[in-house]
Amino acid sequence: MTESILEAAVVANHELFLRTNDRLTATLAEQGLTQATAHALWVIDPAEAPPTMKELADRLHCNAPNLSFVMNQLTSRGLVERSADPADRRSRLVALTDDGRRVRSVVIEAALALSPFARLDTDDLLHLVSLLGKALELAAAPA
Amino acid sequence: MTESILEAAVVANHELFLRTNDRLTATLAEQGLTQATAHALWVIDPAEAPPTMKELADRLHCNAPNLSFVMNQLTSRGLVERSADPADRRSRLVALTDDGRRVRSVVIEAALALSPFARLDTDDLLHLVSLLGKALELAAAPA
DNA sequence: CGTTTTTACTTCGAGACTTGAAGTTGTTAC
DNA sequence: GTAACAACTTCAAGTCTCGAAGTAAAAACG
Protein backbone atom coordinates (compact mmCIF):
# COMPACT_ATOMS: atom_id res chain seq x y z
CA MET A 1 0.00 0.00 0.00
CA THR A 2 2.42 2.66 1.19
CA GLU A 3 4.87 0.51 -0.74
CA SER A 4 3.19 1.20 -4.04
CA ILE A 5 3.05 4.91 -3.35
CA LEU A 6 6.76 4.88 -2.69
CA GLU A 7 7.33 2.96 -5.90
CA ALA A 8 5.23 5.46 -7.82
CA ALA A 9 7.35 8.29 -6.46
CA VAL A 10 10.64 6.61 -7.33
CA VAL A 11 9.46 5.69 -10.81
CA ALA A 12 8.04 9.15 -11.51
CA ASN A 13 11.23 10.83 -10.35
CA HIS A 14 13.28 8.56 -12.58
CA GLU A 15 11.00 9.11 -15.55
CA LEU A 16 11.09 12.88 -15.18
CA PHE A 17 14.85 12.81 -15.13
CA LEU A 18 15.06 10.65 -18.24
CA ARG A 19 12.52 12.73 -20.09
CA THR A 20 14.31 16.00 -19.36
CA ASN A 21 17.58 14.52 -20.54
CA ASP A 22 15.97 13.21 -23.69
CA ARG A 23 14.69 16.62 -24.62
CA LEU A 24 18.02 18.20 -23.89
CA THR A 25 19.91 15.99 -26.33
CA ALA A 26 19.59 18.35 -29.28
CA THR A 27 20.80 21.37 -27.31
CA LEU A 28 23.80 19.47 -25.97
CA ALA A 29 24.73 18.34 -29.46
CA GLU A 30 24.54 21.94 -30.69
CA GLN A 31 26.89 22.98 -27.92
CA GLY A 32 29.26 20.11 -28.58
CA LEU A 33 28.60 18.65 -25.15
CA THR A 34 27.76 15.20 -23.88
CA GLN A 35 25.66 14.46 -20.83
CA ALA A 36 28.76 13.97 -18.74
CA THR A 37 30.41 17.23 -19.78
CA ALA A 38 27.16 19.17 -19.49
CA HIS A 39 26.57 17.90 -15.98
CA ALA A 40 30.12 18.83 -15.00
CA LEU A 41 29.60 22.31 -16.39
CA TRP A 42 26.32 22.63 -14.51
CA VAL A 43 27.79 21.91 -11.09
CA ILE A 44 30.43 24.62 -11.39
CA ASP A 45 28.60 27.69 -10.17
CA PRO A 46 30.48 30.78 -11.38
CA ALA A 47 29.07 32.71 -8.42
CA GLU A 48 30.98 30.56 -5.98
CA ALA A 49 34.67 30.00 -5.39
CA PRO A 50 36.24 27.55 -7.86
CA PRO A 51 35.87 24.00 -6.52
CA THR A 52 38.63 21.40 -6.41
CA MET A 53 38.57 18.25 -8.46
CA LYS A 54 37.72 16.26 -5.36
CA GLU A 55 34.77 18.49 -4.57
CA LEU A 56 33.53 18.15 -8.15
CA ALA A 57 33.87 14.37 -8.11
CA ASP A 58 31.62 14.34 -5.05
CA ARG A 59 29.03 16.57 -6.68
CA LEU A 60 28.99 14.41 -9.79
CA HIS A 61 28.99 11.13 -7.90
CA CYS A 62 31.92 9.93 -9.96
CA ASN A 63 35.49 8.91 -9.21
CA ALA A 64 38.69 10.82 -9.73
CA PRO A 65 39.90 9.27 -12.99
CA ASN A 66 36.50 9.79 -14.56
CA LEU A 67 36.51 13.42 -13.57
CA SER A 68 39.97 13.93 -15.03
CA PHE A 69 38.68 12.49 -18.29
CA VAL A 70 35.67 14.81 -18.35
CA MET A 71 37.69 17.86 -17.34
CA ASN A 72 40.21 17.17 -20.11
CA GLN A 73 37.37 17.47 -22.59
CA LEU A 74 36.04 20.68 -21.08
CA THR A 75 39.55 22.10 -20.92
CA SER A 76 40.33 21.29 -24.53
CA ARG A 77 37.04 22.90 -25.51
CA GLY A 78 38.19 26.00 -23.65
CA LEU A 79 35.26 25.98 -21.22
CA VAL A 80 37.16 25.52 -17.96
CA GLU A 81 40.64 26.16 -16.63
CA ARG A 82 42.56 24.28 -13.99
CA SER A 83 45.01 25.95 -11.66
CA ALA A 84 46.95 24.84 -8.62
CA ASP A 85 45.30 25.58 -5.29
CA PRO A 86 47.61 27.98 -3.40
CA ALA A 87 46.35 26.55 -0.13
CA ASP A 88 47.15 22.94 -1.04
CA ARG A 89 49.26 22.40 -4.09
CA ARG A 90 48.05 18.83 -4.52
CA SER A 91 44.63 20.19 -5.40
CA ARG A 92 43.49 21.79 -8.64
CA LEU A 93 40.92 24.55 -8.67
CA VAL A 94 38.54 24.41 -11.60
CA ALA A 95 37.12 27.68 -12.91
CA LEU A 96 34.83 28.47 -15.83
CA THR A 97 36.15 30.58 -18.68
CA ASP A 98 33.97 33.29 -20.21
CA ASP A 99 32.97 30.78 -22.84
CA GLY A 100 32.27 28.25 -20.15
CA ARG A 101 29.91 30.63 -18.39
CA ARG A 102 28.12 31.32 -21.65
CA VAL A 103 27.69 27.68 -22.58
CA ARG A 104 26.65 26.79 -19.04
CA SER A 105 23.89 29.39 -19.18
CA VAL A 106 22.64 28.08 -22.49
CA VAL A 107 22.47 24.53 -21.14
CA ILE A 108 20.69 25.49 -17.95
CA GLU A 109 18.19 27.75 -19.72
CA ALA A 110 17.39 24.96 -22.16
CA ALA A 111 17.05 22.38 -19.41
CA LEU A 112 14.68 24.57 -17.42
CA ALA A 113 12.60 25.39 -20.47
CA LEU A 114 12.35 21.75 -21.54
CA SER A 115 11.78 20.20 -18.13
CA PRO A 116 8.23 18.98 -17.52
CA PHE A 117 8.46 20.93 -14.26
CA ALA A 118 8.35 24.15 -16.28
CA ARG A 119 4.62 23.67 -16.75
CA LEU A 120 3.81 23.62 -13.06
CA ASP A 121 2.58 26.85 -11.52
CA THR A 122 4.57 28.62 -8.82
CA ASP A 123 2.56 27.16 -5.94
CA ASP A 124 3.05 23.62 -7.12
CA LEU A 125 6.73 24.27 -7.77
CA LEU A 126 7.29 25.66 -4.31
CA HIS A 127 5.57 22.69 -2.76
CA LEU A 128 7.53 20.28 -4.93
CA VAL A 129 10.87 21.84 -4.07
CA SER A 130 9.94 21.69 -0.42
CA LEU A 131 9.15 17.97 -0.59
CA LEU A 132 12.22 17.07 -2.65
CA GLY A 133 14.38 19.11 -0.34
CA LYS A 134 12.91 17.37 2.67
CA ALA A 135 13.79 13.98 1.17
CA LEU A 136 17.35 15.10 0.51
CA GLU A 137 17.72 16.44 4.04
CA LEU A 138 16.39 13.28 5.61
CA ALA A 139 18.74 11.27 3.43
CA ALA A 140 21.69 13.18 4.81
CA ALA A 141 20.53 12.83 8.40
CA PRO A 142 21.70 9.88 10.55
CA ALA A 143 19.85 6.60 10.18
CA MET B 1 12.73 34.35 -9.18
CA THR B 2 10.35 31.65 -10.39
CA GLU B 3 13.36 30.72 -12.48
CA SER B 4 15.43 29.77 -9.45
CA ILE B 5 12.60 27.72 -7.98
CA LEU B 6 12.36 25.80 -11.20
CA GLU B 7 16.11 25.28 -11.19
CA ALA B 8 15.96 24.01 -7.62
CA ALA B 9 13.32 21.48 -8.65
CA VAL B 10 15.30 20.23 -11.63
CA VAL B 11 18.50 19.97 -9.63
CA ALA B 12 16.80 18.17 -6.74
CA ASN B 13 15.17 15.72 -9.14
CA HIS B 14 18.54 14.97 -10.67
CA GLU B 15 20.29 14.66 -7.34
CA LEU B 16 17.67 12.29 -5.94
CA PHE B 17 18.02 10.10 -8.97
CA LEU B 18 21.81 9.99 -8.71
CA ARG B 19 21.76 9.35 -5.00
CA THR B 20 19.34 6.45 -5.26
CA ASN B 21 21.44 4.89 -7.99
CA ASP B 22 24.58 5.32 -5.97
CA ARG B 23 23.14 3.47 -3.03
CA LEU B 24 21.86 0.72 -5.26
CA THR B 25 25.27 -0.07 -6.71
CA ALA B 26 26.14 -2.75 -4.16
CA THR B 27 22.84 -4.57 -4.60
CA LEU B 28 23.16 -4.54 -8.36
CA ALA B 29 26.67 -5.94 -8.16
CA GLU B 30 25.44 -8.74 -5.89
CA GLN B 31 22.79 -9.62 -8.43
CA GLY B 32 25.22 -9.46 -11.31
CA LEU B 33 23.37 -6.56 -12.87
CA THR B 34 24.40 -3.20 -14.27
CA GLN B 35 22.30 -0.07 -14.23
CA ALA B 36 21.16 -0.69 -17.76
CA THR B 37 20.12 -4.29 -17.18
CA ALA B 38 18.46 -3.49 -13.87
CA HIS B 39 16.42 -0.72 -15.43
CA ALA B 40 15.33 -3.03 -18.23
CA LEU B 41 14.28 -5.64 -15.70
CA TRP B 42 12.35 -3.02 -13.75
CA VAL B 43 10.18 -1.90 -16.65
CA ILE B 44 8.99 -5.43 -17.42
CA ASP B 45 6.02 -5.80 -15.10
CA PRO B 46 5.24 -9.51 -14.71
CA ALA B 47 1.63 -8.62 -13.94
CA GLU B 48 1.15 -7.26 -17.45
CA ALA B 49 1.30 -8.86 -20.88
CA PRO B 50 4.87 -9.30 -22.19
CA PRO B 51 5.92 -6.14 -24.03
CA THR B 52 7.62 -6.03 -27.40
CA MET B 53 11.16 -4.83 -27.90
CA LYS B 54 9.84 -1.62 -29.39
CA GLU B 55 7.64 -0.95 -26.39
CA LEU B 56 10.60 -1.58 -24.08
CA ALA B 57 12.87 0.72 -26.04
CA ASP B 58 10.29 3.47 -25.56
CA ARG B 59 10.04 2.83 -21.84
CA LEU B 60 13.81 2.88 -21.46
CA HIS B 61 14.31 5.92 -23.69
CA CYS B 62 16.90 4.01 -25.68
CA ASN B 63 17.20 2.90 -29.28
CA ALA B 64 16.73 -0.54 -30.79
CA PRO B 65 20.37 -1.66 -31.06
CA ASN B 66 20.99 -0.69 -27.47
CA LEU B 67 17.99 -2.66 -26.29
CA SER B 68 19.12 -5.73 -28.20
CA PHE B 69 22.46 -5.46 -26.45
CA VAL B 70 20.86 -5.22 -23.02
CA MET B 71 18.37 -8.00 -23.70
CA ASN B 72 21.16 -10.30 -24.85
CA GLN B 73 22.73 -9.89 -21.42
CA LEU B 74 19.50 -10.56 -19.57
CA THR B 75 18.77 -13.53 -21.80
CA SER B 76 22.17 -15.10 -21.27
CA ARG B 77 21.71 -14.61 -17.54
CA GLY B 78 18.44 -16.51 -17.85
CA LEU B 79 16.32 -13.64 -16.55
CA VAL B 80 14.15 -13.03 -19.61
CA GLU B 81 12.99 -14.98 -22.65
CA ARG B 82 12.19 -13.69 -26.11
CA SER B 83 9.51 -15.25 -28.29
CA ALA B 84 7.91 -14.35 -31.58
CA ASP B 85 4.68 -12.38 -31.32
CA PRO B 86 1.93 -14.55 -32.84
CA ALA B 87 0.06 -11.39 -33.84
CA ASP B 88 3.04 -9.86 -35.68
CA ARG B 89 5.96 -12.11 -36.38
CA ARG B 90 8.34 -9.19 -36.82
CA SER B 91 7.99 -8.42 -33.12
CA ARG B 92 9.53 -10.25 -30.18
CA LEU B 93 7.68 -10.53 -26.90
CA VAL B 94 9.90 -10.29 -23.84
CA ALA B 95 8.86 -12.18 -20.71
CA LEU B 96 10.52 -12.60 -17.34
CA THR B 97 11.58 -16.07 -16.25
CA ASP B 98 10.98 -17.23 -12.67
CA ASP B 99 14.51 -16.15 -11.90
CA GLY B 100 13.86 -12.83 -13.60
CA ARG B 101 10.86 -12.19 -11.39
CA ARG B 102 12.86 -13.02 -8.31
CA VAL B 103 15.77 -10.76 -9.21
CA ARG B 104 13.42 -7.98 -10.27
CA SER B 105 11.76 -8.08 -6.86
CA VAL B 106 15.08 -7.92 -5.08
CA VAL B 107 16.14 -4.89 -7.09
CA ILE B 108 12.90 -3.02 -6.59
CA GLU B 109 12.75 -3.78 -2.88
CA ALA B 110 16.30 -2.54 -2.47
CA ALA B 111 15.68 0.59 -4.52
CA LEU B 112 12.61 1.50 -2.51
CA ALA B 113 14.37 0.86 0.78
CA LEU B 114 17.40 2.92 -0.21
CA SER B 115 15.61 5.81 -1.88
CA PRO B 116 15.62 9.04 0.10
CA PHE B 117 11.87 9.08 -0.54
CA ALA B 118 11.52 6.14 1.84
CA ARG B 119 11.90 8.53 4.76
CA LEU B 120 8.94 10.69 3.83
CA ASP B 121 5.68 9.99 5.61
CA THR B 122 2.60 8.85 3.71
CA ASP B 123 1.07 12.30 3.46
CA ASP B 124 4.17 13.79 1.95
CA LEU B 125 4.55 10.84 -0.38
CA LEU B 126 1.00 11.15 -1.64
CA HIS B 127 1.48 14.83 -2.24
CA LEU B 128 4.77 14.24 -3.99
CA VAL B 129 3.37 11.57 -6.29
CA SER B 130 0.51 13.90 -7.14
CA LEU B 131 2.87 16.72 -8.10
CA LEU B 132 5.24 14.53 -10.07
CA GLY B 133 2.30 12.92 -11.84
CA LYS B 134 0.93 16.33 -12.71
CA ALA B 135 4.23 17.32 -14.30
CA LEU B 136 4.29 14.13 -16.35
CA GLU B 137 0.72 14.65 -17.50
CA LEU B 138 1.35 18.23 -18.50
CA ALA B 139 4.46 17.10 -20.36
CA ALA B 140 2.40 14.71 -22.44
CA ALA B 141 -0.29 17.28 -23.17
CA PRO B 142 -0.12 19.44 -26.30
CA ALA B 143 2.06 22.51 -26.21
C1' DC C 1 -1.87 -10.69 -56.86
C1' DG C 2 2.82 -8.68 -57.09
C1' DT C 3 5.77 -4.89 -56.16
C1' DT C 4 7.13 -1.17 -53.17
C1' DT C 5 7.37 0.86 -48.79
C1' DT C 6 7.43 0.57 -44.06
C1' DT C 7 8.28 -1.63 -39.60
C1' DA C 8 10.65 -4.60 -35.97
C1' DC C 9 14.61 -6.39 -34.93
C1' DT C 10 19.64 -7.81 -35.12
C1' DT C 11 24.57 -7.41 -36.07
C1' DC C 12 28.57 -4.78 -36.63
C1' DG C 13 31.92 -1.22 -35.84
C1' DA C 14 33.22 3.09 -33.83
C1' DG C 15 32.99 6.36 -30.22
C1' DA C 16 32.12 7.66 -25.42
C1' DC C 17 31.92 6.64 -20.55
C1' DT C 18 33.51 4.38 -16.33
C1' DT C 19 36.48 1.95 -13.47
C1' DG C 20 40.61 -0.19 -11.05
C1' DA C 21 45.56 -0.30 -10.85
C1' DA C 22 49.68 2.15 -10.73
C1' DG C 23 52.46 6.29 -10.58
C1' DT C 24 53.55 11.40 -9.29
C1' DT C 25 53.57 15.13 -6.32
C1' DG C 26 52.59 17.38 -2.18
C1' DT C 27 50.97 17.27 2.80
C1' DT C 28 50.50 15.46 7.38
C1' DA C 29 51.79 12.58 11.41
C1' DC C 30 54.94 10.64 14.10
C1' DG D 1 63.27 13.17 8.50
C1' DT D 2 60.77 9.43 7.28
C1' DA D 3 56.42 6.98 6.91
C1' DA D 4 51.71 7.35 5.96
C1' DC D 5 48.29 9.63 3.54
C1' DA D 6 45.80 12.60 0.03
C1' DA D 7 44.81 14.75 -4.64
C1' DC D 8 45.39 14.08 -9.03
C1' DT D 9 46.77 11.89 -13.56
C1' DT D 10 47.69 8.22 -16.87
C1' DC D 11 46.80 3.82 -18.67
C1' DA D 12 44.31 -0.30 -19.96
C1' DA D 13 40.18 -2.93 -19.88
C1' DG D 14 35.37 -3.28 -19.80
C1' DT D 15 30.74 -1.45 -20.64
C1' DC D 16 27.38 1.33 -22.83
C1' DT D 17 25.41 3.83 -26.79
C1' DC D 18 24.69 4.91 -31.34
C1' DG D 19 24.49 5.07 -36.56
C1' DA D 20 24.80 2.22 -40.64
C1' DA D 21 23.63 -1.84 -42.88
C1' DG D 22 21.15 -6.16 -43.25
C1' DT D 23 17.06 -9.58 -42.60
C1' DA D 24 12.42 -10.78 -42.24
C1' DA D 25 7.62 -9.78 -42.03
C1' DA D 26 3.64 -6.76 -42.60
C1' DA D 27 1.20 -3.05 -44.96
C1' DA D 28 0.21 -0.11 -48.88
C1' DC D 29 -0.43 0.42 -53.47
C1' DG D 30 -1.69 -0.15 -58.22
XYZ file of C-alpha atoms (C1' of nucleotides) in Angstrom:
346
model
C 0.000 0.000 0.000
C 2.420 2.656 1.186
C 4.872 0.511 -0.735
C 3.195 1.196 -4.043
C 3.051 4.912 -3.350
C 6.757 4.878 -2.694
C 7.333 2.959 -5.900
C 5.230 5.456 -7.824
C 7.355 8.286 -6.460
C 10.642 6.613 -7.335
C 9.458 5.686 -10.811
C 8.041 9.151 -11.506
C 11.228 10.831 -10.351
C 13.280 8.556 -12.585
C 10.998 9.111 -15.552
C 11.088 12.882 -15.182
C 14.852 12.809 -15.131
C 15.058 10.649 -18.243
C 12.524 12.732 -20.087
C 14.309 16.002 -19.363
C 17.575 14.521 -20.543
C 15.972 13.215 -23.689
C 14.690 16.622 -24.618
C 18.022 18.202 -23.886
C 19.907 15.987 -26.327
C 19.590 18.353 -29.276
C 20.796 21.367 -27.309
C 23.796 19.471 -25.971
C 24.734 18.336 -29.458
C 24.543 21.939 -30.695
C 26.890 22.984 -27.916
C 29.262 20.113 -28.577
C 28.604 18.649 -25.155
C 27.759 15.204 -23.881
C 25.661 14.457 -20.832
C 28.764 13.974 -18.737
C 30.410 17.226 -19.777
C 27.160 19.174 -19.495
C 26.571 17.902 -15.981
C 30.116 18.827 -15.005
C 29.596 22.307 -16.390
C 26.321 22.630 -14.505
C 27.789 21.909 -11.085
C 30.434 24.616 -11.393
C 28.598 27.694 -10.171
C 30.478 30.784 -11.379
C 29.066 32.714 -8.420
C 30.980 30.561 -5.976
C 34.669 29.997 -5.390
C 36.242 27.552 -7.863
C 35.869 23.997 -6.517
C 38.628 21.397 -6.405
C 38.569 18.255 -8.464
C 37.718 16.258 -5.362
C 34.768 18.493 -4.571
C 33.529 18.151 -8.146
C 33.868 14.370 -8.107
C 31.616 14.340 -5.047
C 29.033 16.573 -6.683
C 28.992 14.414 -9.790
C 28.989 11.129 -7.898
C 31.920 9.932 -9.965
C 35.492 8.912 -9.209
C 38.694 10.824 -9.733
C 39.897 9.266 -12.993
C 36.503 9.788 -14.556
C 36.506 13.422 -13.568
C 39.971 13.931 -15.033
C 38.677 12.491 -18.288
C 35.671 14.812 -18.353
C 37.688 17.856 -17.343
C 40.206 17.169 -20.108
C 37.367 17.469 -22.587
C 36.041 20.679 -21.084
C 39.546 22.098 -20.924
C 40.330 21.295 -24.532
C 37.036 22.905 -25.512
C 38.192 26.000 -23.649
C 35.264 25.982 -21.222
C 37.162 25.516 -17.962
C 40.645 26.164 -16.633
C 42.564 24.282 -13.989
C 45.007 25.955 -11.656
C 46.954 24.839 -8.621
C 45.304 25.577 -5.292
C 47.608 27.984 -3.405
C 46.353 26.548 -0.128
C 47.153 22.940 -1.044
C 49.261 22.402 -4.085
C 48.054 18.829 -4.520
C 44.634 20.191 -5.402
C 43.493 21.790 -8.641
C 40.918 24.551 -8.670
C 38.539 24.415 -11.596
C 37.121 27.681 -12.912
C 34.828 28.465 -15.827
C 36.148 30.578 -18.679
C 33.974 33.292 -20.213
C 32.974 30.780 -22.841
C 32.268 28.245 -20.145
C 29.908 30.630 -18.394
C 28.115 31.321 -21.650
C 27.685 27.681 -22.582
C 26.654 26.786 -19.041
C 23.890 29.391 -19.179
C 22.644 28.077 -22.489
C 22.468 24.532 -21.145
C 20.694 25.492 -17.951
C 18.192 27.747 -19.725
C 17.392 24.960 -22.162
C 17.051 22.379 -19.407
C 14.675 24.566 -17.421
C 12.600 25.387 -20.470
C 12.350 21.751 -21.535
C 11.780 20.204 -18.128
C 8.230 18.981 -17.524
C 8.462 20.932 -14.257
C 8.346 24.148 -16.282
C 4.617 23.673 -16.752
C 3.806 23.617 -13.060
C 2.583 26.850 -11.519
C 4.568 28.615 -8.818
C 2.559 27.161 -5.938
C 3.053 23.616 -7.116
C 6.726 24.266 -7.774
C 7.289 25.660 -4.305
C 5.567 22.692 -2.762
C 7.525 20.282 -4.929
C 10.875 21.838 -4.068
C 9.942 21.688 -0.417
C 9.151 17.969 -0.593
C 12.216 17.065 -2.654
C 14.378 19.114 -0.341
C 12.911 17.367 2.667
C 13.791 13.980 1.171
C 17.347 15.100 0.512
C 17.722 16.442 4.040
C 16.393 13.276 5.608
C 18.745 11.270 3.430
C 21.693 13.180 4.811
C 20.525 12.829 8.403
C 21.698 9.884 10.551
C 19.849 6.598 10.182
C 12.728 34.354 -9.177
C 10.355 31.646 -10.385
C 13.361 30.721 -12.477
C 15.428 29.766 -9.451
C 12.598 27.723 -7.977
C 12.364 25.803 -11.200
C 16.108 25.277 -11.187
C 15.962 24.012 -7.618
C 13.322 21.478 -8.646
C 15.299 20.232 -11.632
C 18.499 19.967 -9.634
C 16.801 18.172 -6.739
C 15.170 15.715 -9.141
C 18.538 14.966 -10.667
C 20.291 14.656 -7.342
C 17.668 12.291 -5.940
C 18.022 10.099 -8.970
C 21.812 9.986 -8.709
C 21.764 9.346 -5.001
C 19.341 6.445 -5.258
C 21.437 4.887 -7.992
C 24.578 5.319 -5.973
C 23.144 3.468 -3.031
C 21.860 0.720 -5.260
C 25.267 -0.065 -6.711
C 26.138 -2.751 -4.163
C 22.836 -4.565 -4.600
C 23.162 -4.539 -8.364
C 26.667 -5.944 -8.160
C 25.443 -8.743 -5.893
C 22.785 -9.622 -8.429
C 25.219 -9.460 -11.312
C 23.371 -6.558 -12.869
C 24.404 -3.202 -14.268
C 22.301 -0.071 -14.230
C 21.159 -0.693 -17.759
C 20.119 -4.292 -17.182
C 18.459 -3.486 -13.869
C 16.423 -0.721 -15.432
C 15.332 -3.033 -18.231
C 14.279 -5.637 -15.702
C 12.355 -3.022 -13.753
C 10.179 -1.904 -16.648
C 8.987 -5.426 -17.423
C 6.019 -5.798 -15.099
C 5.241 -9.511 -14.706
C 1.625 -8.624 -13.945
C 1.151 -7.257 -17.449
C 1.303 -8.856 -20.876
C 4.869 -9.304 -22.193
C 5.919 -6.143 -24.029
C 7.615 -6.031 -27.400
C 11.159 -4.825 -27.902
C 9.838 -1.623 -29.391
C 7.645 -0.949 -26.388
C 10.595 -1.583 -24.083
C 12.869 0.723 -26.045
C 10.291 3.471 -25.557
C 10.041 2.832 -21.838
C 13.809 2.883 -21.455
C 14.310 5.923 -23.695
C 16.901 4.009 -25.680
C 17.204 2.896 -29.275
C 16.732 -0.540 -30.787
C 20.367 -1.664 -31.056
C 20.992 -0.691 -27.469
C 17.991 -2.661 -26.286
C 19.117 -5.726 -28.200
C 22.456 -5.460 -26.453
C 20.864 -5.220 -23.016
C 18.375 -7.998 -23.698
C 21.165 -10.302 -24.845
C 22.730 -9.893 -21.421
C 19.496 -10.556 -19.569
C 18.774 -13.533 -21.803
C 22.168 -15.104 -21.271
C 21.713 -14.606 -17.536
C 18.439 -16.511 -17.848
C 16.315 -13.641 -16.545
C 14.153 -13.025 -19.614
C 12.991 -14.975 -22.648
C 12.185 -13.694 -26.107
C 9.506 -15.254 -28.292
C 7.915 -14.345 -31.585
C 4.682 -12.375 -31.317
C 1.929 -14.548 -32.841
C 0.064 -11.386 -33.838
C 3.041 -9.863 -35.680
C 5.955 -12.113 -36.379
C 8.340 -9.193 -36.820
C 7.994 -8.423 -33.118
C 9.528 -10.246 -30.178
C 7.683 -10.528 -26.898
C 9.904 -10.293 -23.845
C 8.856 -12.181 -20.713
C 10.518 -12.597 -17.338
C 11.578 -16.075 -16.247
C 10.981 -17.235 -12.673
C 14.508 -16.145 -11.903
C 13.860 -12.826 -13.601
C 10.857 -12.187 -11.391
C 12.865 -13.020 -8.305
C 15.771 -10.761 -9.215
C 13.423 -7.980 -10.272
C 11.756 -8.079 -6.858
C 15.080 -7.920 -5.077
C 16.145 -4.894 -7.093
C 12.898 -3.017 -6.593
C 12.746 -3.775 -2.879
C 16.303 -2.539 -2.472
C 15.682 0.589 -4.515
C 12.615 1.503 -2.506
C 14.367 0.862 0.782
C 17.400 2.923 -0.206
C 15.606 5.809 -1.884
C 15.624 9.039 0.099
C 11.871 9.080 -0.543
C 11.516 6.140 1.838
C 11.904 8.527 4.763
C 8.942 10.691 3.833
C 5.677 9.995 5.614
C 2.600 8.847 3.707
C 1.065 12.297 3.458
C 4.171 13.788 1.951
C 4.550 10.841 -0.377
C 1.004 11.154 -1.645
C 1.477 14.829 -2.237
C 4.768 14.237 -3.987
C 3.367 11.571 -6.294
C 0.515 13.902 -7.140
C 2.872 16.721 -8.102
C 5.244 14.528 -10.075
C 2.300 12.917 -11.835
C 0.927 16.332 -12.707
C 4.227 17.315 -14.297
C 4.292 14.125 -16.349
C 0.721 14.648 -17.505
C 1.354 18.234 -18.503
C 4.461 17.101 -20.357
C 2.401 14.710 -22.443
C -0.288 17.280 -23.166
C -0.117 19.443 -26.300
C 2.063 22.510 -26.214
C -1.873 -10.686 -56.863
C 2.824 -8.680 -57.093
C 5.769 -4.893 -56.156
C 7.128 -1.171 -53.174
C 7.366 0.856 -48.794
C 7.430 0.566 -44.061
C 8.281 -1.634 -39.602
C 10.653 -4.597 -35.972
C 14.612 -6.393 -34.932
C 19.639 -7.812 -35.124
C 24.571 -7.409 -36.067
C 28.569 -4.781 -36.628
C 31.923 -1.224 -35.836
C 33.216 3.093 -33.827
C 32.992 6.359 -30.216
C 32.118 7.662 -25.423
C 31.923 6.638 -20.547
C 33.506 4.384 -16.332
C 36.485 1.952 -13.472
C 40.611 -0.194 -11.053
C 45.561 -0.298 -10.846
C 49.676 2.150 -10.728
C 52.457 6.293 -10.576
C 53.551 11.404 -9.286
C 53.567 15.131 -6.320
C 52.587 17.376 -2.178
C 50.970 17.269 2.800
C 50.505 15.456 7.385
C 51.789 12.584 11.406
C 54.940 10.636 14.101
C 63.266 13.165 8.498
C 60.765 9.430 7.282
C 56.425 6.981 6.911
C 51.705 7.355 5.961
C 48.291 9.629 3.545
C 45.804 12.602 0.030
C 44.811 14.751 -4.640
C 45.395 14.082 -9.029
C 46.774 11.890 -13.560
C 47.692 8.216 -16.866
C 46.800 3.824 -18.674
C 44.306 -0.297 -19.962
C 40.180 -2.925 -19.879
C 35.374 -3.283 -19.800
C 30.744 -1.447 -20.639
C 27.376 1.333 -22.832
C 25.408 3.827 -26.788
C 24.693 4.911 -31.344
C 24.488 5.069 -36.555
C 24.798 2.225 -40.636
C 23.628 -1.836 -42.877
C 21.154 -6.158 -43.248
C 17.061 -9.579 -42.600
C 12.418 -10.778 -42.243
C 7.619 -9.782 -42.030
C 3.636 -6.764 -42.605
C 1.202 -3.051 -44.963
C 0.209 -0.109 -48.883
C -0.431 0.422 -53.470
C -1.686 -0.152 -58.218
